[in-house]
Amino acid sequence: MERKFSSGLWVFANSIDKYGGYTESLSVKDQIKAASSVKGLKGVELIAPLHVNLDTVAEVRAMLEDADLEVVAVNPYLWTEPIWQRGALTSPDPKVRQAAVSTGKRAVDIARLFGAKKMCLWPGEDGWDYHFQADYSFLWEATADGVRQIAEYGDDIQIGIEFKMKEPRTHMLVGTAAKAALLGVELGLPNVGAYLDFGHALMANENPAETVSLLARHNRLVGVHVNDNYGAGDDDVIVGSVHFWAILEFLYALECVGYDDWISLDIVPTRENIVEACQQSITNLNNYYRLLEKLDRQALQKAQSEMDAIQAQAIVQAMLIQA
Amino acid sequence: MERKFSSGLWVFANSIDKYGGYTESLSVKDQIKAASSVKGLKGVELIAPLHVNLDTVAEVRAMLEDADLEVVAVNPYLWTEPIWQRGALTSPDPKVRQAAVSTGKRAVDIARLFGAKKMCLWPGEDGWDYHFQADYSFLWEATADGVRQIAEYGDDIQIGIEFKMKEPRTHMLVGTAAKAALLGVELGLPNVGAYLDFGHALMANENPAETVSLLARHNRLVGVHVNDNYGAGDDDVIVGSVHFWAILEFLYALECVGYDDWISLDIVPTRENIVEACQQSITNLNNYYRLLEKLDRQALQKAQSEMDAIQAQAIVQAMLIQA
Amino acid sequence: MERKFSSGLWVFANSIDKYGGYTESLSVKDQIKAASSVKGLKGVELIAPLHVNLDTVAEVRAMLEDADLEVVAVNPYLWTEPIWQRGALTSPDPKVRQAAVSTGKRAVDIARLFGAKKMCLWPGEDGWDYHFQADYSFLWEATADGVRQIAEYGDDIQIGIEFKMKEPRTHMLVGTAAKAALLGVELGLPNVGAYLDFGHALMANENPAETVSLLARHNRLVGVHVNDNYGAGDDDVIVGSVHFWAILEFLYALECVGYDDWISLDIVPTRENIVEACQQSITNLNNYYRLLEKLDRQALQKAQSEMDAIQAQAIVQAMLIQA
Amino acid sequence: MERKFSSGLWVFANSIDKYGGYTESLSVKDQIKAASSVKGLKGVELIAPLHVNLDTVAEVRAMLEDADLEVVAVNPYLWTEPIWQRGALTSPDPKVRQAAVSTGKRAVDIARLFGAKKMCLWPGEDGWDYHFQADYSFLWEATADGVRQIAEYGDDIQIGIEFKMKEPRTHMLVGTAAKAALLGVELGLPNVGAYLDFGHALMANENPAETVSLLARHNRLVGVHVNDNYGAGDDDVIVGSVHFWAILEFLYALECVGYDDWISLDIVPTRENIVEACQQSITNLNNYYRLLEKLDRQALQKAQSEMDAIQAQAIVQAMLIQA
């Protein structure tokens, strides 16, 4: 299994030599510079128009080439901005919904210019905060309609809905992998699937390895974000620092379904040096790949074919002990 | 909106005049008698072969007619029994999987004899307990295959998969409404959907009202169980005793999608008199319907069409205050 | 039971006529103006030095008198600022710890000038984010030492530790009411207790009514913040919009222990008009007090004296139905 | 650090060669035999009178000597039995409360006969299931009174309250370590503390290592149960199978506070061979001790003294990689 590590460029939005949450954002150029200083990082996901728009593609491309970073995905900026206050794809205002679709199409245009094949579409403002606040059938209808328009326009781009249960809303509509997959199946569009954020799967009480399997079954696994959290919120801490067995099983599941593509960091250190936190995340991932080299796959498959928990435990715990 | 209250017959498995969890199970006859003593209860869900098999249909039918109880659903008994120890539809043993399918088909036969139109299919042993224990693609394949066989055999019966995140396993495969719906869509069978247990939706951190909307959108809402819990486990306490706003919104959502069918109690009092707990659950439901009569639907729809949380709050809180 | 509603002044930090999270902070003067526009709001909690310092006491007092708002508490500003990046009371740097204590003492000075009797002390940066990151015995020692110094200096001020499980750190040290109470008992200082934030109690899976009882038992209930959330994070949504039964029981518990003091709003609307969200919160609280007027306290006490859940349900559900 | 592994004898209540939850309970003799077949297990905790009463002490002692098993603790049987249906120490019926205290005193008597020094007191029925059901001040008063009576009677026995948030009740009164410690401090009895069940700490969203530190700070760490779960319920799965970093940090924390006593298995396999599950748990623990041998304690203490998360990660992740 090849190991292609990338990162959301947004990860580097804050200074690398001051405390995470407390300093001004860096310029795109400095974000790219920070990213390029992480050993083993070979690609970035860009947000359009936050990081790049049609006018700045050439400029950003030059920066990325200098930094030896590939563009993995171009993701439409459908959150935080005041226009999305009541939702983006699902705003009550049809003009806002149209703006969201246009933002998605522009991201497609930019992806094509970079030769990127994927979009991570995070409908982060599409949901609700209170009981009785939303007409859920409208939310679903508007989401399906918006995604369809973007996906038909960008039919050469894999659109991965980045499902998430909550934050910034108390409830987001597309909260689970199965909802994202169901959306793709409903639309009948082969290029609509899920962007699997490890931490978002945990927030949904999914076992990320099973999520991989579910999405692969429906040919809807578009991309992967890695990070970690304590289960109840999107802590976005260093990869592998909390869910040890879950990340090992996740990496193994990716291998099982033949996912041989980018693995993107999406961590948000709030007190740590960002470059160091990314570097440690990659160190941890490489350690875990090294442990997996010791996994007796044949024995494990036999144990699984019997649902034998004791054997499965014996086999995976053996990775920890030196021969 | 009509109000047709039913109950799982299993709810009455324990004595009505001794403490819930501590006494011997009642006979089917006594369970029916207990159910019939709950005012407002007009139907029951049966488990086959736990409550009834092909040989006892006539006998049970007579008891139910005496008790003036209709059969709402006949549900295959695919849990607890030793044979299902490593899974039912997903057992590693093909003979066990076949037994699970046969149990499902027998439940179809019995449903037809009772004139019941639904099956609540709970794959309660189909999942896993440990990381690395299961081959998830096999679990999905086996589940899809088993459900397909039962659903094709019982093509006049609506099969609702009762999704649940956990308990008795630490993880069950079909854990969410979207997974159940996706299974139905994948199979392309119109009679495969979800049996929506209010508490199971809560366990999945779903807002049950949104779950109703999602399932209705895909024509996959087969039936409804009501109960309550504290969010993290299947407490099955008295309906309406915890999630007040959620159950009100849920009942409203059922109205919105035109669900005009049975609402089944599925509570498990462990210390309370079971008949009294059921009676209080129905009292609570009737209270909540009465509150909903005061809901200004037109104003609410307007608030929802603007995603106006403050207005939505003002409107729903007004139900509580006397005119 | 008297009803004295106050609010954290910080609640009004964002504009009242633009979208919550997206606009610039208001001046202290405008925050006070916004607070004064909420009908029924009679007091505020101030943060020192964020809202007021020793030099601006007279100025702020004048603003508050104009606005007819009393000062309920003066709370030391021990979070967000860069100096607290590795902790405040528990920083590894003794100078920072000393600065935290000094900030607490200044808040005492200011409280005295305003005639306020309480401090809500939130050690929001004191905790850890990663396994193995912290020496917990040091964290406890430093917390106890810092709180002792502040409390001995301000021995006429009730110091309520605002316990919280997490956010902004993944783990905060004083996460539960019992930890706060234990700290007070350990120090042997009668003026150290807990500031009970309803939502923080929920985050700790406490039933806030029981928390009231526990703290009252140890004479450690200093003050109360109200808001609501969905259980897993500090959503700080409108009071009463989620946990209906829990807030009713909480208000009843306050009555039972004779708490007859300020109830402070601590909500953080991110998309709603802040004044309207506060107004709706007070409307909801008043509605709930009105429901509680219908509570048959004598019958409830009898039911509780038998641990009779069915009777307790019957009694509390009856509040909803008009006579 | 010495490694003394014991187990609750109840762990072996079900057959070792048939499926866990589905078979008849074994005799005490056979449970002891099963326990003795687990390599590395040297002690057991007994429940009185479930496993032993004053009349059977000699008989049970003989069985244990044959099996080469020491008695670690004698725990009063205050749950499941019909008499405790409305609570044990907190029953509304004073006779039942007295029976609970007597059961505790008998366990003290039996402990003395075995030379055991500890009691794990689990008030598993003392709590509530519904909002408004309980008078919490009574619950606290009755709990304090009952524990005091038992602890004064058994002043040579360390009484560890086994705190737990829920199950079998939806809420148990003594739900957290801090509540247990507070109870001990309140009573002013040095022999009242907490029995720290690793999984119960997780259920309370405690980090078990911090729990160790908190309890040690107050000299209230009586004993330790190990197992694992997925965070939201008492799954009692194989030790180390889920929370890898948490158990490592927990074992390290025990070392730091100088806990050099029994570590008791308290797992409840429902589908696995019980002896094998215990054996795997001990294998895992021994593996983790071996990993901890590679921990650079000096470097870790330095990182902790700076709250340096990156360094702490680097140090602990290094345990996984062969030199």
PDB file of N, CA and C in Angstrom, chain C residues 169-240:
ATOM      1  N   ARG C 169     -10.181  23.156  26.100  1.00  0.00           N
ATOM      2  CA  ARG C 169      -9.287  22.010  26.104  1.00  0.00           C
ATOM      3  C   ARG C 169     -10.118  20.758  25.857  1.00  0.00           C
ATOM      4  N   THR C 170      -9.463  19.685  25.476  1.00  0.00           N
ATOM      5  CA  THR C 170     -10.218  18.438  25.331  1.00  0.00           C
ATOM      6  C   THR C 170     -10.620  17.888  26.706  1.00  0.00           C
ATOM      7  N   HIS C 171      -9.860  18.260  27.718  1.00  0.00           N
ATOM      8  CA  HIS C 171     -10.197  17.871  29.089  1.00  0.00           C
ATOM      9  C   HIS C 171      -9.863  19.022  30.022  1.00  0.00           C
ATOM     10  N   MET C 172     -10.825  19.408  30.821  1.00  0.00           N
ATOM     11  CA  MET C 172     -10.508  20.380  31.855  1.00  0.00           C
ATOM     12  C   MET C 172     -10.438  19.655  33.204  1.00  0.00           C
ATOM     13  N   LEU C 173      -9.600  20.177  34.081  1.00  0.00           N
ATOM     14  CA  LEU C 173      -9.348  19.459  35.329  1.00  0.00           C
ATOM     15  C   LEU C 173     -10.594  19.417  36.219  1.00  0.00           C
ATOM     16  N   VAL C 174     -11.175  20.573  36.485  1.00  0.00           N
ATOM     17  CA  VAL C 174     -12.341  20.611  37.376  1.00  0.00           C
ATOM     18  C   VAL C 174     -13.579  20.455  36.494  1.00  0.00           C
ATOM     19  N   GLY C 175     -13.885  19.190  36.186  1.00  0.00           N
ATOM     20  CA  GLY C 175     -14.898  18.902  35.180  1.00  0.00           C
ATOM     21  C   GLY C 175     -16.291  18.685  35.720  1.00  0.00           C
ATOM     22  N   THR C 176     -16.403  18.428  37.020  1.00  0.00           N
ATOM     23  CA  THR C 176     -17.703  18.080  37.582  1.00  0.00           C
ATOM     24  C   THR C 176     -17.968  18.870  38.857  1.00  0.00           C
ATOM     25  N   ALA C 177     -19.239  18.903  39.223  1.00  0.00           N
ATOM     26  CA  ALA C 177     -19.630  19.585  40.456  1.00  0.00           C
ATOM     27  C   ALA C 177     -18.938  18.974  41.669  1.00  0.00           C
ATOM     28  N   ALA C 178     -18.832  17.655  41.672  1.00  0.00           N
ATOM     29  CA  ALA C 178     -18.225  17.007  42.840  1.00  0.00           C
ATOM     30  C   ALA C 178     -16.750  17.358  42.971  1.00  0.00           C
ATOM     31  N   LYS C 179     -16.066  17.524  41.836  1.00  0.00           N
ATOM     32  CA  LYS C 179     -14.664  17.937  41.905  1.00  0.00           C
ATOM     33  C   LYS C 179     -14.559  19.346  42.483  1.00  0.00           C
ATOM     34  N   ALA C 180     -15.454  20.226  42.061  1.00  0.00           N
ATOM     35  CA  ALA C 180     -15.429  21.593  42.600  1.00  0.00           C
ATOM     36  C   ALA C 180     -15.723  21.575  44.097  1.00  0.00           C
ATOM     37  N   ALA C 181     -16.716  20.792  44.492  1.00  0.00           N
ATOM     38  CA  ALA C 181     -17.067  20.724  45.912  1.00  0.00           C
ATOM     39  C   ALA C 181     -15.916  20.138  46.722  1.00  0.00           C
ATOM     40  N   LEU C 182     -15.311  19.095  46.169  1.00  0.00           N
ATOM     41  CA  LEU C 182     -14.200  18.448  46.849  1.00  0.00           C
ATOM     42  C   LEU C 182     -13.055  19.428  47.064  1.00  0.00           C
ATOM     43  N   LEU C 183     -12.828  20.264  46.080  1.00  0.00           N
ATOM     44  CA  LEU C 183     -11.783  21.285  46.195  1.00  0.00           C
ATOM     45  C   LEU C 183     -12.089  22.229  47.357  1.00  0.00           C
ATOM     46  N   GLY C 184     -13.349  22.668  47.430  1.00  0.00           N
ATOM     47  CA  GLY C 184     -13.728  23.550  48.532  1.00  0.00           C
ATOM     48  C   GLY C 184     -13.557  22.864  49.878  1.00  0.00           C
ATOM     49  N   VAL C 185     -14.000  21.620  49.956  1.00  0.00           N
ATOM     50  CA  VAL C 185     -13.901  20.879  51.218  1.00  0.00           C
ATOM     51  C   VAL C 185     -12.446  20.673  51.594  1.00  0.00           C
ATOM     52  N   GLU C 186     -11.633  20.309  50.601  1.00  0.00           N
ATOM     53  CA  GLU C 186     -10.204  20.074  50.843  1.00  0.00           C
ATOM     54  C   GLU C 186      -9.530  21.327  51.394  1.00  0.00           C
ATOM     55  N   LEU C 187      -9.876  22.464  50.802  1.00  0.00           N
ATOM     56  CA  LEU C 187      -9.242  23.704  51.238  1.00  0.00           C
ATOM     57  C   LEU C 187      -9.763  24.151  52.599  1.00  0.00           C
ATOM     58  N   GLY C 188     -10.907  23.628  52.986  1.00  0.00           N
ATOM     59  CA  GLY C 188     -11.485  24.034  54.255  1.00  0.00           C
ATOM     60  C   GLY C 188     -11.928  25.483  54.262  1.00  0.00           C
ATOM     61  N   LEU C 189     -12.209  25.997  53.072  1.00  0.00           N
ATOM     62  CA  LEU C 189     -12.634  27.396  52.967  1.00  0.00           C
ATOM     63  C   LEU C 189     -14.121  27.438  52.645  1.00  0.00           C
ATOM     64  N   PRO C 190     -14.905  28.098  53.480  1.00  0.00           N
ATOM     65  CA  PRO C 190     -16.357  28.085  53.260  1.00  0.00           C
ATOM     66  C   PRO C 190     -16.772  28.896  52.033  1.00  0.00           C
ATOM     67  N   ASN C 191     -15.875  29.754  51.537  1.00  0.00           N
ATOM     68  CA  ASN C 191     -16.267  30.583  50.399  1.00  0.00           C
ATOM     69  C   ASN C 191     -15.814  30.022  49.055  1.00  0.00           C
ATOM     70  N   VAL C 192     -15.425  28.745  49.042  1.00  0.00           N
ATOM     71  CA  VAL C 192     -15.080  28.103  47.772  1.00  0.00           C
ATOM     72  C   VAL C 192     -16.096  27.023  47.459  1.00  0.00           C
ATOM     73  N   GLY C 193     -16.771  27.182  46.345  1.00  0.00           N
ATOM     74  CA  GLY C 193     -17.761  26.192  45.939  1.00  0.00           C
ATOM     75  C   GLY C 193     -17.815  26.101  44.440  1.00  0.00           C
ATOM     76  N   ALA C 194     -19.023  25.860  43.927  1.00  0.00           N
ATOM     77  CA  ALA C 194     -19.192  25.677  42.486  1.00  0.00           C
ATOM     78  C   ALA C 194     -20.155  26.707  41.918  1.00  0.00           C
ATOM     79  N   TYR C 195     -19.849  27.155  40.727  1.00  0.00           N
ATOM     80  CA  TYR C 195     -20.798  27.921  39.941  1.00  0.00           C
ATOM     81  C   TYR C 195     -21.422  26.918  38.994  1.00  0.00           C
ATOM     82  N   LEU C 196     -22.700  26.687  39.157  1.00  0.00           N
ATOM     83  CA  LEU C 196     -23.360  25.598  38.457  1.00  0.00           C
ATOM     84  C   LEU C 196     -23.908  26.099  37.121  1.00  0.00           C
ATOM     85  N   ASP C 197     -23.211  25.774  36.047  1.00  0.00           N
ATOM     86  CA  ASP C 197     -23.717  26.066  34.711  1.00  0.00           C
ATOM     87  C   ASP C 197     -24.556  24.865  34.263  1.00  0.00           C
ATOM     88  N   PHE C 198     -25.831  25.108  34.024  1.00  0.00           N
ATOM     89  CA  PHE C 198     -26.762  24.035  33.669  1.00  0.00           C
ATOM     90  C   PHE C 198     -26.204  23.162  32.543  1.00  0.00           C
ATOM     91  N   GLY C 199     -25.690  23.806  31.508  1.00  0.00           N
ATOM     92  CA  GLY C 199     -25.166  23.075  30.357  1.00  0.00           C
ATOM     93  C   GLY C 199     -23.899  22.310  30.680  1.00  0.00           C
ATOM     94  N   HIS C 200     -23.069  22.847  31.554  1.00  0.00           N
ATOM     95  CA  HIS C 200     -21.859  22.129  31.945  1.00  0.00           C
ATOM     96  C   HIS C 200     -22.223  20.885  32.739  1.00  0.00           C
ATOM     97  N   ALA C 201     -23.240  20.987  33.565  1.00  0.00           N
ATOM     98  CA  ALA C 201     -23.689  19.793  34.294  1.00  0.00           C
ATOM     99  C   ALA C 201     -24.154  18.729  33.298  1.00  0.00           C
ATOM    100  N   LEU C 202     -24.915  19.150  32.289  1.00  0.00           N
ATOM    101  CA  LEU C 202     -25.353  18.195  31.267  1.00  0.00           C
ATOM    102  C   LEU C 202     -24.162  17.547  30.567  1.00  0.00           C
ATOM    103  N   MET C 203     -23.153  18.352  30.238  1.00  0.00           N
ATOM    104  CA  MET C 203     -21.966  17.807  29.559  1.00  0.00           C
ATOM    105  C   MET C 203     -21.287  16.737  30.399  1.00  0.00           C
ATOM    106  N   ALA C 204     -21.402  16.857  31.717  1.00  0.00           N
ATOM    107  CA  ALA C 204     -20.805  15.869  32.612  1.00  0.00           C
ATOM    108  C   ALA C 204     -21.766  14.712  32.883  1.00  0.00           C
ATOM    109  N   ASN C 205     -22.843  14.657  32.125  1.00  0.00           N
ATOM    110  CA  ASN C 205     -23.879  13.645  32.353  1.00  0.00           C
ATOM    111  C   ASN C 205     -24.439  13.692  33.756  1.00  0.00           C
ATOM    112  N   GLU C 206     -24.356  14.866  34.370  1.00  0.00           N
ATOM    113  CA  GLU C 206     -25.060  15.058  35.636  1.00  0.00           C
ATOM    114  C   GLU C 206     -26.520  15.397  35.335  1.00  0.00           C
ATOM    115  N   ASN C 207     -27.404  15.028  36.247  1.00  0.00           N
ATOM    116  CA  ASN C 207     -28.751  15.566  36.208  1.00  0.00           C
ATOM    117  C   ASN C 207     -28.702  16.854  37.024  1.00  0.00           C
ATOM    118  N   PRO C 208     -28.874  18.007  36.384  1.00  0.00           N
ATOM    119  CA  PRO C 208     -28.610  19.270  37.099  1.00  0.00           C
ATOM    120  C   PRO C 208     -29.369  19.404  38.420  1.00  0.00           C
ATOM    121  N   ALA C 209     -30.546  18.811  38.530  1.00  0.00           N
ATOM    122  CA  ALA C 209     -31.269  18.871  39.802  1.00  0.00           C
ATOM    123  C   ALA C 209     -30.502  18.156  40.904  1.00  0.00           C
ATOM    124  N   GLU C 210     -29.925  17.045  40.567  1.00  0.00           N
ATOM    125  CA  GLU C 210     -29.127  16.330  41.576  1.00  0.00           C
ATOM    126  C   GLU C 210     -27.884  17.127  41.915  1.00  0.00           C
ATOM    127  N   THR C 211     -27.321  17.787  40.925  1.00  0.00           N
ATOM    128  CA  THR C 211     -26.146  18.629  41.174  1.00  0.00           C
ATOM    129  C   THR C 211     -26.471  19.714  42.194  1.00  0.00           C
ATOM    130  N   VAL C 212     -27.635  20.319  42.035  1.00  0.00           N
ATOM    131  CA  VAL C 212     -28.079  21.325  43.010  1.00  0.00           C
ATOM    132  C   VAL C 212     -28.088  20.732  44.410  1.00  0.00           C
ATOM    133  N   SER C 213     -28.654  19.558  44.511  1.00  0.00           N
ATOM    134  CA  SER C 213     -28.788  18.912  45.813  1.00  0.00           C
ATOM    135  C   SER C 213     -27.421  18.576  46.409  1.00  0.00           C
ATOM    136  N   LEU C 214     -26.548  18.029  45.579  1.00  0.00           N
ATOM    137  CA  LEU C 214     -25.200  17.676  46.040  1.00  0.00           C
ATOM    138  C   LEU C 214     -24.466  18.910  46.558  1.00  0.00           C
ATOM    139  N   LEU C 215     -24.520  19.988  45.776  1.00  0.00           N
ATOM    140  CA  LEU C 215     -23.786  21.193  46.167  1.00  0.00           C
ATOM    141  C   LEU C 215     -24.398  21.825  47.410  1.00  0.00           C
ATOM    142  N   ALA C 216     -25.711  21.826  47.475  1.00  0.00           N
ATOM    143  CA  ALA C 216     -26.372  22.408  48.643  1.00  0.00           C
ATOM    144  C   ALA C 216     -26.018  21.610  49.898  1.00  0.00           C
ATOM    145  N   ARG C 217     -25.952  20.300  49.755  1.00  0.00           N
ATOM    146  CA  ARG C 217     -25.583  19.441  50.885  1.00  0.00           C
ATOM    147  C   ARG C 217     -24.260  19.871  51.488  1.00  0.00           C
ATOM    148  N   HIS C 218     -23.354  20.318  50.643  1.00  0.00           N
ATOM    149  CA  HIS C 218     -22.035  20.718  51.128  1.00  0.00           C
ATOM    150  C   HIS C 218     -21.897  22.234  51.245  1.00  0.00           C
ATOM    151  N   ASN C 219     -23.017  22.929  51.167  1.00  0.00           N
ATOM    152  CA  ASN C 219     -22.992  24.403  51.216  1.00  0.00           C
ATOM    153  C   ASN C 219     -22.023  24.993  50.204  1.00  0.00           C
ATOM    154  N   ARG C 220     -22.085  24.494  48.994  1.00  0.00           N
ATOM    155  CA  ARG C 220     -21.109  24.903  47.982  1.00  0.00           C
ATOM    156  C   ARG C 220     -21.791  25.364  46.686  1.00  0.00           C
ATOM    157  N   LEU C 221     -23.034  25.746  46.757  1.00  0.00           N
ATOM    158  CA  LEU C 221     -23.705  26.262  45.559  1.00  0.00           C
ATOM    159  C   LEU C 221     -23.613  27.783  45.559  1.00  0.00           C
ATOM    160  N   VAL C 222     -22.716  28.307  44.742  1.00  0.00           N
ATOM    161  CA  VAL C 222     -22.456  29.742  44.741  1.00  0.00           C
ATOM    162  C   VAL C 222     -23.363  30.485  43.766  1.00  0.00           C
ATOM    163  N   GLY C 223     -23.485  29.987  42.566  1.00  0.00           N
ATOM    164  CA  GLY C 223     -24.301  30.687  41.587  1.00  0.00           C
ATOM    165  C   GLY C 223     -24.739  29.754  40.478  1.00  0.00           C
ATOM    166  N   VAL C 224     -25.556  30.301  39.588  1.00  0.00           N
ATOM    167  CA  VAL C 224     -26.203  29.472  38.578  1.00  0.00           C
ATOM    168  C   VAL C 224     -26.153  30.160  37.208  1.00  0.00           C
ATOM    169  N   HIS C 225     -25.698  29.418  36.213  1.00  0.00           N
ATOM    170  CA  HIS C 225     -25.816  29.841  34.813  1.00  0.00           C
ATOM    171  C   HIS C 225     -26.846  28.953  34.122  1.00  0.00           C
ATOM    172  N   VAL C 226     -27.665  29.553  33.288  1.00  0.00           N
ATOM    173  CA  VAL C 226     -28.619  28.736  32.524  1.00  0.00           C
ATOM    174  C   VAL C 226     -28.406  28.911  31.030  1.00  0.00           C
ATOM    175  N   ASN C 227     -28.722  27.851  30.313  1.00  0.00           N
ATOM    176  CA  ASN C 227     -28.578  27.725  28.870  1.00  0.00           C
ATOM    177  C   ASN C 227     -29.062  26.312  28.547  1.00  0.00           C
ATOM    178  N   ASP C 228     -28.719  25.799  27.385  1.00  0.00           N
ATOM    179  CA  ASP C 228     -29.093  24.422  27.084  1.00  0.00           C
ATOM    180  C   ASP C 228     -28.118  23.888  26.045  1.00  0.00           C
ATOM    181  N   ASN C 229     -28.070  22.580  25.904  1.00  0.00           N
ATOM    182  CA  ASN C 229     -27.264  21.966  24.845  1.00  0.00           C
ATOM    183  C   ASN C 229     -27.799  20.560  24.584  1.00  0.00           C
ATOM    184  N   TYR C 230     -27.170  19.890  23.627  1.00  0.00           N
ATOM    185  CA  TYR C 230     -27.629  18.560  23.239  1.00  0.00           C
ATOM    186  C   TYR C 230     -26.847  17.449  23.946  1.00  0.00           C
ATOM    187  N   GLY C 231     -26.114  17.822  24.999  1.00  0.00           N
ATOM    188  CA  GLY C 231     -25.523  16.805  25.861  1.00  0.00           C
ATOM    189  C   GLY C 231     -24.040  16.579  25.673  1.00  0.00           C
ATOM    190  N   ALA C 232     -23.536  16.736  24.461  1.00  0.00           N
ATOM    191  CA  ALA C 232     -22.142  16.362  24.224  1.00  0.00           C
ATOM    192  C   ALA C 232     -21.208  17.545  24.066  1.00  0.00           C
ATOM    193  N   GLY C 233     -21.741  18.736  23.975  1.00  0.00           N
ATOM    194  CA  GLY C 233     -20.892  19.921  23.818  1.00  0.00           C
ATOM    195  C   GLY C 233     -21.596  21.131  24.400  1.00  0.00           C
ATOM    196  N   ASP C 234     -20.852  22.221  24.459  1.00  0.00           N
ATOM    197  CA  ASP C 234     -21.383  23.413  25.120  1.00  0.00           C
ATOM    198  C   ASP C 234     -22.113  24.295  24.100  1.00  0.00           C
ATOM    199  N   ASP C 235     -23.249  23.803  23.624  1.00  0.00           N
ATOM    200  CA  ASP C 235     -23.941  24.506  22.538  1.00  0.00           C
ATOM    201  C   ASP C 235     -24.462  25.874  22.980  1.00  0.00           C
ATOM    202  N   ASP C 236     -24.782  25.998  24.245  1.00  0.00           N
ATOM    203  CA  ASP C 236     -25.258  27.276  24.794  1.00  0.00           C
ATOM    204  C   ASP C 236     -26.432  27.848  24.009  1.00  0.00           C
ATOM    205  N   VAL C 237     -27.382  26.985  23.710  1.00  0.00           N
ATOM    206  CA  VAL C 237     -28.582  27.440  23.006  1.00  0.00           C
ATOM    207  C   VAL C 237     -29.620  27.971  24.004  1.00  0.00           C
ATOM    208  N   ILE C 238     -30.716  28.455  23.453  1.00  0.00           N
ATOM    209  CA  ILE C 238     -31.766  29.096  24.244  1.00  0.00           C
ATOM    210  C   ILE C 238     -32.218  28.200  25.412  1.00  0.00           C
ATOM    211  N   VAL C 239     -32.375  28.798  26.568  1.00  0.00           N
ATOM    212  CA  VAL C 239     -32.784  28.081  27.776  1.00  0.00           C
ATOM    213  C   VAL C 239     -34.111  27.338  27.538  1.00  0.00           C
ATOM    214  N   GLY C 240     -34.144  26.088  27.878  1.00  0.00           N
ATOM    215  CA  GLY C 240     -35.390  25.339  27.798  1.00  0.00           C
ATOM    216  C   GLY C 240     -35.715  24.797  26.420  1.00  0.00           C
TER     217      GLY C 240
END
